[in-house]
Amino acid sequence: MSLLRIDSVHKHFGSHHVLKGVDLKVEAGEVVAIIGRSGSGKSTLLRSINGLETLSDGLIEVDGERLHAGQTDMRALRLKVGMVFQQFNLFPHLSVVENVMLALGVVKKMARSQARECAHAVLDKVGLSHKLDARPGQLSGGQQQRVAIARALAMSPKVLLCDEITSALDPELVSEVLAVVRQLAGEGMTLVMVTHEMRFAREVGDKVVFMHEGRIHEQGTPEQMFGAPRSRELAAFIGALGG
Amino acid sequence: MIEFSIWTILQYLAQGLGWTLCLSLLAFVLGGAVGGGILLARIATYPLLRVFARGYIEFFQGTPLLMQLFMVFFGLSLLGRDVSPWVAAGFSLTLYSAAFLAEIWRGCVEAVDRGQWEAAASLAMSRWEQLRHVILPQALRHAVTPTVGFSVQIVKGTAVTSIIGMTELTKTGSILANATLQPFTIFGMVGLGYFLLCYPLSRLAHYLERKLNVLAAH
Ligand SMILES: Nc1ncnc2c1ncn2[C@@H]1O[C@H](COP(=O)(O)OP(=O)(O)OP(=O)(O)O)[C@@H](O)[C@H]1O
Ligand SMILES: [Mg+2]
């Protein structure tokens, strides 16, 4: 059984039909890159997977945890799904280590010492164990994004969602964040990422998903998708990127 | 006309000032507590609560405090209860402060970036946990200055309770003015009394604003 199953998901914002029946399966350990034009519904789809958007119709299942249209209790689902945002969204009033520890204490009821240990471990993994007591505001964008990744990882999610996590970064800071993602992919983390970094999608993606006008228009291996696009829309999209 | 020594006058005024202070504190503390509740309702996910809180805030912000006081004072008496001026004054000042404080605090909560709610939510925190651990600590920083600022409004607002017989500072002043026939002097002293209460508060607001800005810069 797939780790993540998205089944005819629809999303309306008022009269605006944004997701028009999306189906997708993601296996454990798979790295999926979602690409597509601005406004095609990539973020909306990703945000639906952890309940930041409610579904208008359809079903999402993550590791046996189901999400239906109209459901409001997302806690069980969110325990299985981590998310990293384009704008980092670190908690500015907390230090780096407290950012990572907060939900471990509040949600997982972990003792402080244990939460601290866990936070140290994930921060070490993203190469920031020397910044434990810094405030987010004192870090570079790349460092902030790595803290955000650590914060999500600390909760031991089954799937990690990444929505254009390098788009807000200065070009020279992109690679340090991608290196962390590459490492996670190598360790077998299941990743679903929306990205404009086509080269990266090609390199680490097991599967590339092309969204177009609220639907998954085409999907396949990176070689197929970038080497031999079947649809005109995908060819045009890749062509427009000069790839 | 009765002769009052300046000391007697000052003594009465100090007593009035004391009551004004008590009434202000009461309104601030109870109003803050009720206002906290109204704030929670105002930002709740449950629509009916939000509608109620909005209606509450709009009613108390959109009508004169004096009218609210009359409504409480005469309204409660209509229900067959003889209300003491204290109860009526405390009650209406509390409701009034609660509305303004809730609205001030709502603005502070909304000044916190939506991404903060979402990040907390994505970590599986409940809405209350998001609010308690992520949003309110950040909103608090925005809230300190306007809250202290509003306390000045409360102090001045207590003056209307003189109408229903609270012998706070203004009422004491008008009694003394009638008795001494020196309204200008007496009300000058009354004004000075309010100033003594309000000036430190507005200084405090300025001080906290600067202090928090410095902290935020770090
Ligand atoms: N909260 C919202 N309310 C109304 N419309 C929305 C909302 N969020 C997104 N939309 C609309 O839904 C459509 C898809 O948005 P979405 O953010 O999913 O696109 P995207 O593929 O992520 O685009 P981008 O590459 O620019 O991030 C857009 O037309 C957008 O305007
Ligand atoms: Mg997007």
CSV table of N, CA, C and O in Angstrom, one decimal, chain A residues 47 50 52 75 78-79 81 83 85 89-93 102-103 106-107 109 151-152 155, chain B residues 113-126 129-130 133-135 137-138 218:
chain,number,residue,atom,x,y,z
A,47,ARG,N,-0.7,21.9,0.5
A,47,ARG,CA,-1.3,22.4,1.8
A,47,ARG,C,-2.5,21.5,2.2
A,47,ARG,O,-2.9,21.4,3.3
A,50,ASN,N,-1.6,18.3,4.5
A,50,ASN,CA,-1.5,18.3,5.9
A,50,ASN,C,-2.6,19.2,6.5
A,50,ASN,O,-2.6,19.6,7.7
A,52,LEU,N,-3.9,22.1,5.9
A,52,LEU,CA,-3.9,23.6,5.9
A,52,LEU,C,-5.0,24.1,5.0
A,52,LEU,O,-5.4,25.3,5.2
A,75,ARG,N,-5.3,16.7,13.6
A,75,ARG,CA,-4.1,16.4,14.5
A,75,ARG,C,-3.4,15.1,14.1
A,75,ARG,O,-2.2,15.1,13.9
A,78,ARG,N,-1.6,15.4,10.9
A,78,ARG,CA,-0.4,16.3,10.9
A,78,ARG,C,0.8,15.7,11.7
A,78,ARG,O,1.9,16.1,11.5
A,79,LEU,N,0.4,14.7,12.5
A,79,LEU,CA,1.5,14.0,13.2
A,79,LEU,C,2.3,13.2,12.3
A,79,LEU,O,3.5,12.8,12.5
A,81,VAL,N,2.7,14.1,9.0
A,81,VAL,CA,3.1,14.9,7.8
A,81,VAL,C,3.9,16.2,8.3
A,81,VAL,O,3.4,16.9,9.1
A,83,MET,N,6.0,19.8,7.4
A,83,MET,CA,5.9,20.8,6.3
A,83,MET,C,7.0,21.8,6.4
A,83,MET,O,7.3,22.3,7.5
A,85,PHE,N,8.1,25.6,4.8
A,85,PHE,CA,7.5,26.6,4.0
A,85,PHE,C,8.5,27.5,3.2
A,85,PHE,O,9.7,27.6,3.6
A,89,ASN,N,9.0,30.6,8.2
A,89,ASN,CA,8.0,30.7,9.3
A,89,ASN,C,8.6,30.1,10.7
A,89,ASN,O,7.9,29.4,11.4
A,90,LEU,N,9.8,30.5,11.0
A,90,LEU,CA,10.3,30.1,12.3
A,90,LEU,C,9.6,31.0,13.3
A,90,LEU,O,9.1,32.1,13.0
A,91,PHE,N,9.6,30.6,14.6
A,91,PHE,CA,9.0,31.4,15.6
A,91,PHE,C,10.0,32.4,16.1
A,91,PHE,O,11.0,32.0,16.8
A,92,PRO,N,9.8,33.7,15.8
A,92,PRO,CA,10.9,34.6,16.1
A,92,PRO,C,11.1,34.9,17.6
A,92,PRO,O,12.2,35.4,18.0
A,93,HIS,N,10.2,34.5,18.4
A,93,HIS,CA,10.3,34.8,19.9
A,93,HIS,C,11.1,33.7,20.6
A,93,HIS,O,11.3,33.8,21.8
A,102,LEU,N,9.7,23.0,20.8
A,102,LEU,CA,8.4,23.5,21.2
A,102,LEU,C,7.3,22.4,21.0
A,102,LEU,O,6.7,21.9,22.0
A,103,ALA,N,7.2,21.9,19.8
A,103,ALA,CA,6.1,20.9,19.5
A,103,ALA,C,6.4,19.6,20.2
A,103,ALA,O,5.5,18.8,20.5
A,106,VAL,N,5.0,20.3,23.6
A,106,VAL,CA,3.5,20.7,23.6
A,106,VAL,C,2.7,19.5,23.0
A,106,VAL,O,1.7,19.2,23.6
A,107,VAL,N,3.1,19.0,21.9
A,107,VAL,CA,2.3,18.0,21.2
A,107,VAL,C,2.7,16.6,21.6
A,107,VAL,O,1.8,15.8,22.0
A,109,LYS,N,4.4,15.8,24.3
A,109,LYS,CA,4.5,15.7,25.7
A,109,LYS,C,5.9,15.1,26.2
A,109,LYS,O,6.0,14.4,27.2
A,151,ARG,N,13.1,21.5,12.5
A,151,ARG,CA,11.9,21.6,13.3
A,151,ARG,C,10.9,20.5,12.8
A,151,ARG,O,10.2,19.9,13.6
A,152,ALA,N,10.7,20.4,11.5
A,152,ALA,CA,9.7,19.5,11.0
A,152,ALA,C,10.2,18.0,11.2
A,152,ALA,O,9.4,17.2,11.6
A,155,MET,N,9.7,16.0,14.6
A,155,MET,CA,8.4,15.3,14.9
A,155,MET,C,8.4,14.0,14.3
A,155,MET,O,7.3,13.3,14.3
B,113,ASP,N,2.0,37.3,11.7
B,113,ASP,CA,1.9,36.7,10.4
B,113,ASP,C,1.1,35.4,10.4
B,113,ASP,O,1.3,34.6,11.2
B,114,ARG,N,0.3,35.3,9.3
B,114,ARG,CA,-0.5,34.0,9.2
B,114,ARG,C,0.4,32.8,9.1
B,114,ARG,O,0.0,31.7,9.5
B,115,GLY,N,1.6,33.0,8.6
B,115,GLY,CA,2.5,31.8,8.5
B,115,GLY,C,2.9,31.3,9.8
B,115,GLY,O,3.2,30.1,9.9
B,116,GLN,N,2.8,32.1,10.9
B,116,GLN,CA,3.1,31.6,12.2
B,116,GLN,C,2.0,30.6,12.7
B,116,GLN,O,2.3,29.5,13.3
B,117,TRP,N,0.8,30.9,12.4
B,117,TRP,CA,-0.3,29.9,12.7
B,117,TRP,C,-0.1,28.6,11.9
B,117,TRP,O,-0.2,27.5,12.4
B,118,GLU,N,0.2,28.8,10.6
B,118,GLU,CA,0.4,27.6,9.8
B,118,GLU,C,1.5,26.8,10.2
B,118,GLU,O,1.4,25.5,10.2
B,119,ALA,N,2.6,27.4,10.5
B,119,ALA,CA,3.8,26.6,11.0
B,119,ALA,C,3.4,25.8,12.2
B,119,ALA,O,3.7,24.6,12.4
B,120,ALA,N,2.8,26.5,13.2
B,120,ALA,CA,2.4,25.8,14.4
B,120,ALA,C,1.4,24.7,14.1
B,120,ALA,O,1.5,23.6,14.7
B,121,ALA,N,0.5,25.0,13.2
B,121,ALA,CA,-0.5,24.0,12.9
B,121,ALA,C,0.1,22.8,12.2
B,121,ALA,O,-0.2,21.6,12.5
B,122,SER,N,1.1,23.0,11.4
B,122,SER,CA,1.8,21.9,10.7
B,122,SER,C,2.6,21.0,11.6
B,122,SER,O,2.9,19.9,11.3
B,123,LEU,N,2.8,21.6,12.8
B,123,LEU,CA,3.5,20.7,13.8
B,123,LEU,C,2.5,20.0,14.7
B,123,LEU,O,2.8,19.5,15.8
B,124,ALA,N,1.3,20.0,14.3
B,124,ALA,CA,0.2,19.3,14.9
B,124,ALA,C,-0.3,19.9,16.2
B,124,ALA,O,-0.9,19.2,17.1
B,125,MET,N,0.0,21.2,16.4
B,125,MET,CA,-0.5,21.9,17.6
B,125,MET,C,-2.0,22.2,17.4
B,125,MET,O,-2.4,22.5,16.3
B,126,SER,N,-2.8,22.0,18.5
B,126,SER,CA,-4.2,22.4,18.4
B,126,SER,C,-4.3,23.9,18.3
B,126,SER,O,-3.3,24.6,18.5
B,129,GLU,N,-3.1,25.6,21.4
B,129,GLU,CA,-1.7,25.5,21.6
B,129,GLU,C,-1.0,26.5,20.6
B,129,GLU,O,0.0,27.1,21.0
B,130,GLN,N,-1.5,26.6,19.4
B,130,GLN,CA,-0.9,27.6,18.5
B,130,GLN,C,-1.0,29.0,19.1
B,130,GLN,O,0.0,29.7,19.1
B,133,HIS,N,1.3,29.2,22.6
B,133,HIS,CA,2.7,29.1,22.5
B,133,HIS,C,3.4,29.9,21.4
B,133,HIS,O,4.6,30.2,21.5
B,134,VAL,N,2.6,30.2,20.4
B,134,VAL,CA,3.2,30.9,19.2
B,134,VAL,C,2.7,32.3,19.0
B,134,VAL,O,3.4,33.3,18.9
B,135,ILE,N,1.3,32.4,19.0
B,135,ILE,CA,0.7,33.7,18.6
B,135,ILE,C,0.7,34.7,19.7
B,135,ILE,O,1.2,35.8,19.6
B,137,PRO,N,2.5,35.0,22.6
B,137,PRO,CA,3.8,35.6,23.0
B,137,PRO,C,4.2,36.7,22.0
B,137,PRO,O,4.8,37.7,22.4
B,138,GLN,N,3.9,36.5,20.7
B,138,GLN,CA,4.3,37.6,19.8
B,138,GLN,C,3.3,38.8,19.8
B,138,GLN,O,3.8,39.9,19.6
B,218,HIS,N,16.8,43.3,18.4
B,218,HIS,CA,17.9,42.3,18.7
B,218,HIS,C,17.6,40.9,18.0
B,218,HIS,O,16.4,40.6,17.9
